[in-house]
Amino acid sequence: MPSNETVRRQRTLGGALGVAVLGAALVYHFFPRVFHVDPATLTAHRPTSGGFSPAGARRPARTPLNAELDAGPPLTLAPAAVIASRMERGNQHLPEQLSADTPAVQALLAQAGKALQAGKLVGSDDSAAVLYAKALHDKPDSRAAAQGLNQVRAQLVAQISQDIAVGDADSAQDLLGSLRELPDSAGDAAQLEQDLKTLASVRPMLAQAASLLQQGKADQPQGGSALDLYRQVQALDPQNAMAEQGIFQVQRAVLDRALAAVAQNDFVAADKALAEADTIRPGSRQLVDARNRVDGIRQQRAGGLLAQARSALDAGNLDLAQRLAGQAQALQPGLKGIDEFEQQLTNARLYASYKPGQVFSDRFVDLPGQTPAMVVIPTGSFQMGAPDGEDDRTEAETPRHGVTIAKGFAMARSAVTVGQFREFVRAAGYQPDSVGLGGASVYDERSGALRDDPRATWQDDYAGRPAQDDLPVVNVSWRDARAYADWLGQRTGKRYRLPSEAEFEYALRGGTQTRYWWGQRAPTSKVENLTGSGDRSPSGRRWSNAFPSYRDGYWGPAPVMSFAANPFGLYDIDGNVSEWTADCWHDNYVRAPVDGSAWLNPGCSVHVVRGGSWGSSPEQVRSAYRQGADGSVRSARVGFRVVREL
């Protein structure tokens, strides 16, 4: 047994080395066969032991765990109670106690427990090992005494393992001699002897790795770097703290490369370096800190690019705006505000910076006034025509075909009113066909049908009476409707026109594919001005073919926007009055355009009328229903609305 003075000098040297490594080490796990302790269970300070040194000699106290995470690699220590518990479960050489401990033995056990708690394991007459051994001598079947020796042995093993981890071979060898003197320690001693041999073999490798690290060969070249050597040391000695510290330094060098790349705005190289660092020590604190710094700079740079993109968009340079936004998105996927900007860019391309569903009116540039209220119709695709099996389907509504509206447009929220058309006639000096050609059709209450009236004009309502300004204008020809749209374009400098038939059906359906835009059957609420079984004419007439159990309160057109809007925000789109479209009439959809454009033929005289009216039967209100009429027709059931290109 070494002298107390020799042990004291060795313990002092070993303690100093332990302090140095504690400030630099990151992770250390105990002797694997014995200690596999979860770091979350660790106490703030390491239990002390005098080994075979005099009573009162102490090892350095352990730094608190949270401070170690901030300062660098810690040395992970388990509490003595945890170690003793592990050793007890691993050692079944406890005697079968036949009788209770005597008062004298109990006194020895109490004194030994205090020595164990104070860290006086061995080395003096009042050490825990000596006292437990004496108690066991006095009463060989004392389980408490045998258990106490197990705890002493466990803590010695822990201290030897730590010394090996920090490279203090002399101190480890000294304590190993003390361990051998304890009963049932042969297996632990043999393992620790093997660990000491491993320590001797890895020392030259650690020195070479440190030299490579100083030369800048942290992780490259592959096969000849400091990282490779540290990994080899860990393969031989998984608990080697110096190797762990070396890997810590290697990762720091790689992270420095990442930060240097960011300084040059090379985020690709920075991400590559971060990925390499993650393979070295996944999830380490310094990796998390470096990644947060890179992400912060990335976000700042991406935010600057997005700000430049917004400026380009405001200036109308859509291509530059898209390039800058693409760079920002590539730099930081999921950048806050990028989705909103992409929508703004899309709106600028498709909707002239309006938003789908937005309502606006253009002011006249050369005289007081403004256009009808317009609503922006979203782009999209739909199936035009009647599906197979739809009741009342006609050949004119076939073949059903896909149509894509790739460019947004705005459509008047309602049919053009009498007041709006009057403004046009006065300002333009225009003569409508009901005046120039003479007459229009009016509803005859006695017969219940429309009849020609040479005196009726656009200024009359469906029955030939002077019309109110908020009623939809009727008795207008296709030429009248187109003239009004052209006049709006002249007054605003924008492109106004009649809707194409495809645009009208797309807008009427409002994203639906059902028989009517509100569903498959008769409406259950007031959705449009339709022919309902509950409606009555002034003389008490009823419709012979009407929506059952429906009543809207009107016989003839109602003031515009008196009912519900469809999903696209359009009023009276399938009721009140049918409406002119730009298309020439064709008997079916064979070779019809699929891009939403109007289907025109030079010199055609018959045009398409879409949408139901106040006098249409239920089958004529279907979303797919279409009819043709000579462009000169002036009917009390037909009006129009306009489209504005974006």
XYZ file of C-alpha atoms in Angstrom:
646
model
C 0.000 0.000 0.000
C 1.515 3.437 -0.914
C 2.211 5.956 1.818
C -0.228 8.730 2.543
C 2.294 11.344 1.458
C 2.822 9.661 -1.906
C -0.892 9.398 -2.455
C -1.368 13.034 -1.513
C 1.142 14.198 -4.126
C -0.397 11.958 -6.786
C -3.909 13.077 -5.939
C -2.857 16.716 -6.127
C -1.351 16.214 -9.602
C -4.342 14.232 -10.787
C -6.766 16.798 -9.396
C -5.034 19.632 -11.246
C -5.232 17.723 -14.506
C -8.888 16.953 -13.825
C -9.649 20.651 -13.396
C -7.998 21.459 -16.732
C -9.979 18.843 -18.595
C -13.238 19.722 -16.858
C -12.990 23.166 -18.396
C -12.495 21.744 -21.896
C -14.294 18.339 -22.092
C -17.847 17.961 -23.636
C -19.278 14.546 -22.867
C -18.017 11.730 -20.799
C -19.849 8.543 -19.941
C -18.802 6.301 -17.135
C -17.347 2.869 -17.270
C -19.926 1.293 -19.578
C -20.353 -2.008 -17.800
C -21.203 -0.359 -14.528
C -22.401 3.198 -14.822
C -24.633 3.916 -17.906
C -26.137 6.906 -16.120
C -28.526 9.395 -17.744
C -26.933 12.895 -17.492
C -30.370 14.307 -16.618
C -30.121 12.547 -13.227
C -26.813 14.129 -12.323
C -26.368 16.332 -9.279
C -24.674 19.687 -9.422
C -21.437 18.536 -7.764
C -19.368 15.373 -7.829
C -19.067 13.302 -4.621
C -15.522 13.455 -3.295
C -13.230 10.698 -2.227
C -9.896 10.638 -0.546
C -8.982 7.350 -2.160
C -6.076 6.112 -0.038
C -5.137 9.720 0.736
C -5.560 11.244 4.201
C -8.970 12.270 5.435
C -9.980 15.692 4.174
C -8.205 15.470 0.772
C -10.842 16.424 -1.848
C -11.271 16.243 -5.586
C -12.276 19.401 -7.478
C -16.012 20.143 -7.326
C -17.918 19.654 -10.551
C -19.094 22.704 -12.499
C -22.927 22.960 -12.642
C -24.336 21.299 -15.750
C -25.833 24.437 -17.321
C -22.503 26.251 -16.970
C -20.708 23.340 -18.634
C -22.997 23.543 -21.635
C -22.068 27.172 -22.030
C -18.349 26.807 -21.319
C -17.564 23.736 -23.431
C -17.307 19.988 -23.081
C -18.226 18.771 -19.582
C -17.068 15.689 -17.698
C -20.267 13.824 -16.870
C -20.280 12.480 -13.325
C -22.846 10.292 -11.594
C -23.828 10.734 -7.942
C -22.394 8.228 -5.503
C -25.880 6.980 -4.634
C -26.547 6.108 -8.283
C -23.198 4.359 -8.605
C -23.737 2.324 -5.406
C -27.175 1.297 -6.634
C -25.702 0.068 -9.929
C -23.009 -1.894 -8.170
C -25.492 -3.483 -5.780
C -27.648 -4.729 -8.638
C -24.578 -6.028 -10.372
C -23.178 -7.892 -7.337
C -25.121 -10.681 -5.695
C -22.426 -11.560 -3.049
C -24.439 -10.310 -0.117
C -24.738 -12.614 2.896
C -27.990 -13.995 4.170
C -28.481 -12.165 7.431
C -29.510 -14.553 10.221
C -29.950 -12.039 13.030
C -30.166 -8.335 13.580
C -27.021 -6.229 13.759
C -25.796 -5.714 17.311
C -25.700 -2.200 18.793
C -21.942 -2.155 18.368
C -22.216 -3.120 14.694
C -24.959 -0.561 14.180
C -22.672 2.097 15.648
C -19.904 1.071 13.243
C -22.335 1.167 10.311
C -23.521 4.650 11.271
C -19.918 5.887 11.522
C -19.058 4.216 8.205
C -22.084 5.814 6.493
C -20.958 9.264 7.591
C -17.464 8.570 6.294
C -18.896 7.398 2.965
C -21.041 10.501 2.656
C -18.045 12.678 3.554
C -15.938 11.030 0.859
C -13.517 9.261 3.208
C -13.597 5.963 1.355
C -10.271 4.332 2.303
C -6.827 5.151 3.634
C -7.400 5.627 7.364
C -8.820 3.819 10.363
C -11.959 5.978 10.230
C -12.503 5.500 6.465
C -15.686 3.922 5.171
C -13.890 0.805 3.868
C -12.153 0.087 7.202
C -15.308 0.656 9.254
C -17.510 -1.459 6.990
C -14.853 -4.209 7.001
C -14.686 -4.140 10.806
C -18.466 -4.347 11.046
C -18.436 -7.292 8.651
C -15.672 -8.916 10.707
C -17.701 -8.550 13.891
C -20.855 -9.812 12.195
C -20.125 -11.693 8.941
C -23.811 -11.900 7.942
C -24.420 -8.094 8.106
C -25.929 -7.187 4.766
C -25.590 -3.471 5.520
C -21.842 -3.847 5.991
C -21.485 -5.858 2.756
C -23.608 -3.325 0.918
C -21.449 -0.480 2.233
C -18.319 -2.111 0.858
C -20.086 -2.425 -2.495
C -20.726 1.318 -2.450
C -17.110 2.061 -1.612
C -16.007 -0.159 -4.496
C -18.436 1.575 -6.875
C -17.095 5.017 -6.092
C -13.493 3.884 -6.465
C -14.321 2.445 -9.894
C -15.898 5.771 -10.821
C -12.815 7.742 -9.805
C -10.447 5.410 -11.620
C -12.583 5.641 -14.753
C -12.487 9.413 -14.583
C -8.702 9.483 -14.203
C -8.343 7.253 -17.228
C -10.663 9.496 -19.189
C -8.619 12.614 -18.448
C -5.304 10.830 -19.082
C -4.110 10.686 -15.455
C -2.595 7.195 -15.655
C -0.533 7.536 -12.435
C -3.516 8.414 -10.290
C -5.595 5.701 -11.922
C -2.859 3.118 -11.247
C -2.643 4.206 -7.620
C -6.383 3.891 -7.022
C -6.467 0.616 -8.905
C -4.144 -0.870 -6.283
C -6.559 0.195 -3.582
C -9.480 -1.296 -5.489
C -7.794 -4.705 -5.695
C -7.687 -4.895 -1.898
C -11.494 -4.746 -1.686
C -13.448 -8.003 -1.848
C -15.184 -9.027 -5.098
C -13.270 -6.423 -7.173
C -11.352 -8.694 -9.525
C -13.681 -8.210 -12.496
C -13.749 -4.425 -12.228
C -10.006 -4.269 -11.704
C -9.346 -6.389 -14.801
C -11.494 -4.126 -16.960
C -9.817 -0.997 -15.631
C -6.359 -2.491 -16.248
C -7.385 -3.023 -19.871
C -8.548 0.589 -20.040
C -5.148 1.738 -18.778
C -3.441 -0.216 -21.536
C -5.768 1.433 -24.052
C -4.856 4.842 -22.663
C -1.180 4.142 -23.296
C -1.893 3.155 -26.910
C -3.980 6.228 -27.794
C -1.665 8.904 -26.366
C 0.538 9.129 -29.509
C -2.571 9.303 -31.670
C -3.932 12.198 -29.615
C -0.632 14.059 -29.973
C -0.630 13.587 -33.746
C -4.271 14.688 -33.999
C -3.504 17.854 -32.041
C -0.654 18.615 -34.457
C -2.917 18.135 -37.493
C -5.499 20.413 -35.934
C -2.875 23.167 -35.564
C -1.921 22.700 -39.236
C -5.494 23.386 -40.323
C -6.200 19.768 -41.222
C -9.259 19.540 -39.034
C -11.532 17.379 -41.201
C -9.572 17.258 -44.450
C -7.946 15.481 -46.202
C -10.152 12.504 -45.719
C -8.153 9.718 -44.122
C -5.441 12.062 -42.904
C -7.217 14.605 -40.752
C -7.399 15.288 -37.044
C -11.011 14.131 -37.106
C -9.990 10.742 -38.490
C -7.470 10.226 -35.675
C -9.889 11.341 -32.992
C -12.453 8.904 -34.374
C -9.843 6.129 -34.223
C -9.125 6.988 -30.600
C -12.831 6.848 -29.810
C -13.080 3.447 -31.462
C -10.368 2.177 -29.102
C -11.479 4.200 -26.090
C -15.086 5.410 -26.360
C -14.812 7.313 -23.072
C -11.668 9.258 -23.941
C -12.356 12.871 -22.990
C -9.365 14.280 -24.901
C -10.663 12.757 -28.119
C -14.066 14.243 -27.416
C -12.477 17.620 -26.798
C -10.509 17.286 -30.050
C -13.700 16.560 -31.979
C -15.188 19.626 -30.335
C -12.315 21.695 -31.779
C -12.691 20.073 -35.194
C -16.344 21.013 -35.292
C -15.458 24.558 -34.284
C -13.063 24.798 -37.260
C -15.803 23.590 -39.629
C -18.281 26.074 -38.144
C -15.742 28.854 -38.642
C -15.736 27.925 -42.338
C -19.500 28.248 -42.411
C -19.392 31.721 -40.890
C -16.628 32.788 -43.277
C -18.754 31.634 -46.223
C -21.722 33.639 -44.945
C -19.526 36.734 -44.817
C -19.036 36.249 -48.564
C -22.810 35.687 -49.113
C -22.031 32.106 -50.078
C -24.901 30.438 -48.263
C -24.536 27.254 -50.292
C -21.044 26.731 -48.900
C -22.257 27.743 -45.446
C -25.037 25.153 -45.532
C -22.563 22.528 -46.709
C -20.234 23.328 -43.804
C -23.124 23.232 -41.335
C -24.172 19.846 -42.670
C -20.604 18.564 -42.237
C -20.499 19.950 -38.704
C -23.749 18.164 -37.919
C -22.177 14.836 -38.845
C -19.305 15.529 -36.443
C -21.297 16.306 -33.292
C -25.034 16.311 -34.035
C -27.060 18.822 -32.073
C -24.151 20.337 -30.141
C -24.551 23.737 -28.515
C -21.918 25.377 -30.691
C -23.576 23.925 -33.798
C -26.942 25.299 -32.722
C -25.395 28.723 -32.032
C -23.610 28.837 -35.396
C -26.719 27.711 -37.238
C -28.745 30.426 -35.522
C -26.193 33.034 -36.588
C -26.230 31.820 -40.179
C -30.024 31.737 -40.190
C -30.169 35.268 -38.817
C -27.871 36.584 -41.549
C -29.765 34.535 -44.142
C -33.075 36.015 -43.017
C -31.667 39.531 -43.106
C -30.287 39.024 -46.609
C -33.473 37.344 -47.863
C -35.548 40.141 -46.349
C -33.447 42.681 -48.235
C -33.993 40.852 -51.515
C -37.731 40.718 -50.875
C -37.776 44.451 -50.193
C -36.018 45.025 -53.534
C -38.564 42.756 -55.217
C -41.405 44.840 -53.787
C -39.810 47.997 -55.135
C -39.484 46.410 -58.576
C -43.127 45.347 -58.458
C -44.223 48.861 -57.517
C -42.233 50.157 -60.477
C -44.013 47.707 -62.807
C -40.890 45.636 -63.522
C -42.521 42.251 -62.999
C -39.634 40.183 -64.410
C -37.089 41.757 -62.060
C -39.516 41.420 -59.157
C -39.915 37.722 -59.887
C -36.148 37.146 -60.120
C -35.475 38.905 -56.828
C -38.299 37.060 -55.099
C -36.947 33.788 -56.464
C -33.514 34.570 -55.020
C -35.063 35.398 -51.657
C -37.093 32.184 -51.700
C -34.062 30.104 -52.658
C -32.020 31.749 -49.926
C -34.650 31.159 -47.243
C -37.553 28.854 -48.106
C -40.621 29.834 -46.153
C -39.488 33.460 -45.773
C -42.129 35.472 -43.968
C -44.057 37.580 -46.452
C -42.954 35.617 -49.528
C -46.336 33.953 -50.000
C -48.101 37.289 -49.813
C -45.650 38.776 -52.301
C -46.056 35.841 -54.701
C -49.797 36.434 -54.584
C -49.247 40.121 -55.310
C -47.008 39.202 -58.239
C -49.600 36.738 -59.513
C -52.288 39.364 -59.176
C -50.104 41.821 -61.059
C -49.647 39.333 -63.919
C -53.168 37.945 -64.027
C -55.315 40.716 -62.581
C -53.389 43.957 -63.152
C -52.634 44.097 -59.418
C -56.277 43.652 -58.450
C -57.323 40.693 -56.322
C -59.889 38.022 -57.256
C -63.230 39.117 -55.857
C -62.181 42.762 -55.636
C -64.853 45.289 -56.686
C -63.871 48.505 -58.450
C -65.112 51.143 -60.899
C -63.064 53.054 -63.471
C -63.580 56.793 -63.574
C -64.044 58.545 -66.880
C -61.000 60.518 -67.949
C -62.711 63.188 -70.068
C -66.040 63.822 -68.344
C -67.711 63.230 -64.963
C -68.852 59.684 -64.315
C -67.644 56.160 -63.844
C -68.221 52.645 -65.101
C -70.587 50.108 -63.557
C -69.169 48.317 -60.522
C -66.884 45.515 -61.707
C -65.790 42.396 -59.815
C -62.523 40.572 -60.556
C -63.145 36.997 -61.711
C -60.416 34.502 -60.733
C -58.610 32.403 -63.283
C -59.323 28.690 -63.475
C -60.642 25.811 -65.515
C -64.098 24.270 -65.849
C -66.143 21.850 -67.925
C -68.296 23.823 -70.352
C -71.597 22.376 -71.519
C -74.086 19.908 -70.104
C -72.831 16.633 -68.613
C -74.095 13.304 -69.881
C -77.360 12.371 -68.242
C -78.439 15.901 -67.286
C -82.178 16.303 -67.704
C -83.261 18.606 -70.558
C -79.801 18.479 -72.085
C -79.725 19.504 -75.783
C -77.305 18.835 -78.612
C -76.397 22.514 -78.664
C -74.816 22.047 -75.218
C -72.455 19.310 -76.382
C -69.801 18.092 -76.483
C -68.858 18.984 -72.951
C -65.268 20.222 -72.995
C -62.623 21.704 -70.754
C -61.980 25.445 -70.874
C -59.135 27.232 -69.106
C -59.376 30.899 -68.190
C -55.687 31.698 -67.889
C -56.010 35.499 -67.648
C -58.177 37.233 -65.139
C -60.926 39.600 -66.164
C -63.504 41.784 -64.450
C -67.234 41.480 -65.061
C -69.980 43.939 -64.181
C -71.643 42.863 -60.932
C -75.065 43.261 -62.538
C -76.684 43.898 -65.888
C -76.382 47.446 -67.221
C -79.226 49.563 -65.847
C -81.592 51.950 -67.593
C -79.882 54.857 -65.854
C -76.397 53.776 -66.966
C -77.541 53.248 -70.551
C -79.270 56.631 -70.540
C -76.006 58.306 -69.517
C -74.350 56.678 -72.532
C -77.062 57.712 -74.984
C -76.941 61.331 -73.827
C -73.154 61.651 -73.729
C -72.458 59.792 -76.985
C -75.473 60.995 -78.949
C -76.119 57.362 -79.756
C -79.388 56.200 -81.335
C -80.364 52.730 -80.080
C -81.922 50.272 -82.536
C -85.265 50.398 -80.736
C -85.402 54.018 -81.881
C -83.611 53.835 -85.224
C -85.231 50.613 -86.421
C -88.443 51.229 -84.542
C -90.039 49.226 -81.777
C -89.357 46.361 -79.396
C -91.226 43.587 -77.630
C -93.357 44.013 -74.527
C -95.227 41.639 -72.210
C -98.953 41.377 -72.931
C -100.818 40.755 -69.662
C -103.944 39.559 -71.517
C -102.213 36.843 -73.542
C -99.365 36.165 -71.136
C -96.808 36.401 -73.984
C -94.437 38.932 -75.537
C -95.632 40.934 -78.525
C -94.004 43.483 -80.813
C -94.776 47.118 -80.075
C -93.528 49.717 -82.573
C -93.648 52.386 -79.865
C -91.585 50.529 -77.250
C -87.954 51.550 -76.730
C -85.073 50.868 -74.362
C -86.563 53.481 -71.997
C -89.557 51.228 -71.305
C -89.855 48.354 -68.891
C -90.951 44.824 -69.803
C -94.618 45.929 -70.076
C -94.004 49.075 -72.124
C -94.165 51.525 -69.183
C -91.444 54.103 -68.484
C -88.636 52.218 -66.741
C -87.015 53.156 -63.465
C -83.282 53.891 -63.574
C -82.345 50.908 -61.345
C -84.010 48.322 -63.569
C -81.874 46.382 -66.052
C -82.117 47.936 -69.489
C -84.044 45.705 -71.930
C -85.102 46.025 -75.546
C -81.463 46.611 -76.548
C -79.880 44.873 -79.537
C -76.488 43.183 -79.696
C -75.185 46.251 -81.542
C -76.472 48.529 -78.762
C -74.696 46.426 -76.139
C -71.410 46.430 -78.004
C -71.641 50.202 -78.602
C -72.051 50.800 -74.875
C -68.976 48.667 -74.088
C -66.917 50.528 -76.710
C -68.009 53.846 -75.217
C -66.811 52.792 -71.757
C -63.446 51.959 -73.260
C -63.193 55.393 -74.879
C -64.123 57.143 -71.629
C -61.649 55.202 -69.459
C -58.814 54.193 -71.752
C -59.413 50.564 -70.720
C -60.572 47.609 -72.791
C -64.311 47.056 -72.232
C -66.306 44.525 -74.263
C -69.097 41.978 -74.120
C -68.207 38.719 -72.360
C -67.439 35.643 -74.390
C -69.880 32.760 -74.009
C -67.216 30.726 -72.174
C -66.492 33.600 -69.796
C -70.190 33.990 -69.114
C -70.759 30.310 -68.282
C -67.560 30.201 -66.191
C -68.660 33.286 -64.250
C -72.254 32.048 -63.962
C -71.191 28.701 -62.496
C -68.931 30.447 -59.991
C -66.773 27.368 -59.514
C -69.697 24.922 -59.434
C -70.547 22.091 -61.839
C -74.134 21.542 -60.702
C -77.332 22.030 -62.711
C -77.725 25.549 -61.299
C -75.068 27.591 -59.530
C -76.979 27.176 -56.254
C -77.358 23.391 -56.585
C -79.208 20.605 -58.352
C -82.809 21.481 -57.528
C -85.205 24.355 -57.050
C -83.810 26.997 -54.702
C -84.933 27.068 -51.096
C -84.129 30.756 -50.633
C -84.359 33.838 -52.848
C -81.333 33.481 -55.103
C -82.518 34.983 -58.399
C -85.567 36.570 -60.058
C -87.006 33.359 -61.512
C -90.321 31.882 -62.563
C -91.708 30.542 -59.305
C -94.938 28.708 -58.670
C -95.776 31.269 -56.011
C -95.413 34.303 -58.291
C -98.506 36.100 -59.669
C -98.902 38.643 -62.464
C -100.870 41.887 -61.834
C -103.986 40.130 -63.150
C -103.319 36.933 -61.188
C -101.641 34.837 -63.896
C -99.376 31.943 -62.904
C -96.477 30.352 -64.725
C -97.316 27.079 -66.420
C -93.731 25.770 -65.945
C -92.012 27.165 -62.876
C -89.801 26.291 -59.928
C -92.055 24.596 -57.382
C -92.565 26.291 -54.017
C -90.542 29.330 -55.103
C -91.658 32.939 -54.936
C -89.467 35.988 -55.488
C -92.230 38.617 -55.527
C -91.599 39.912 -59.065
C -93.419 39.436 -62.358
C -90.984 41.026 -64.751
C -87.493 42.364 -64.048
C -86.558 43.486 -60.524
C -84.160 46.308 -59.652
C -80.618 45.015 -60.122
C -78.866 43.338 -57.194
C -82.143 42.632 -55.382
C -81.191 39.006 -54.753
C -78.174 36.938 -53.722
C -74.772 36.996 -55.406
C -73.293 33.808 -56.815
C -69.903 32.494 -55.508
C -68.002 34.933 -57.753
C -69.935 37.937 -56.424
C -72.181 38.377 -59.468
C -75.837 39.382 -59.152
C -78.715 38.365 -61.438
C -76.317 36.243 -63.502
C -78.934 33.499 -64.013
C -82.154 35.449 -63.560
C -83.847 38.839 -64.042
C -82.802 39.207 -67.717
C -80.924 37.013 -70.182
C -77.803 38.641 -71.611
C -75.958 39.093 -74.873
C -72.476 37.619 -75.311
C -69.863 38.390 -77.974
C -69.982 34.944 -79.668
C -71.593 34.030 -82.952
C -74.101 31.213 -82.648
C -72.925 27.663 -83.417
C -75.174 24.619 -83.256
C -72.769 22.757 -80.933
C -69.328 22.968 -79.342
C -67.401 21.008 -81.951
C -64.121 22.917 -82.510
C -65.089 25.525 -79.894
C -62.207 27.507 -78.329
C -60.856 26.081 -75.090
C -59.112 29.233 -73.852
C -62.200 31.238 -72.964
C -62.063 33.450 -76.049
C -65.146 34.361 -78.095
C -66.022 32.109 -81.045
C -66.510 34.523 -83.933
C -67.228 34.244 -87.645
C -66.902 37.212 -90.021
C -70.260 38.778 -90.789
C -72.341 36.553 -88.483
C -75.753 37.954 -87.535
C -76.908 35.487 -84.883
C -75.318 35.754 -81.446
C -75.408 33.743 -78.235
C -77.681 34.729 -75.365
C -76.901 33.220 -71.945
C -78.476 33.107 -68.503
C -82.085 32.809 -67.388
C -84.599 35.639 -67.158
C -87.711 36.591 -65.214
C -89.744 34.601 -67.725
C -87.480 31.539 -68.313
C -88.663 28.017 -67.510
C -86.525 26.008 -65.056
C -84.787 24.066 -67.843
C -83.794 27.387 -69.452
C -82.100 28.493 -66.237
C -79.628 25.601 -66.217
C -76.010 26.729 -66.140
C -75.343 24.969 -69.456
C -78.402 26.364 -71.270
C -77.716 28.489 -74.354
C -79.767 30.017 -77.122
C -79.145 32.073 -80.244
C -80.858 35.271 -81.342
C -80.513 37.616 -84.273
C -78.369 40.566 -83.266
C -81.155 43.000 -84.116
C -83.620 41.487 -81.629
C -84.968 43.874 -78.964
C -86.627 41.806 -76.271
C -88.158 42.612 -72.882
C -86.323 39.550 -71.530
C -82.800 40.360 -72.820
C -80.245 42.836 -71.502
C -76.446 42.707 -71.129
C -73.445 43.286 -68.890
C -69.855 44.169 -69.753
C -66.397 42.747 -69.187
C -63.212 44.708 -68.576
C -59.900 43.158 -69.573
C -57.129 43.343 -66.959
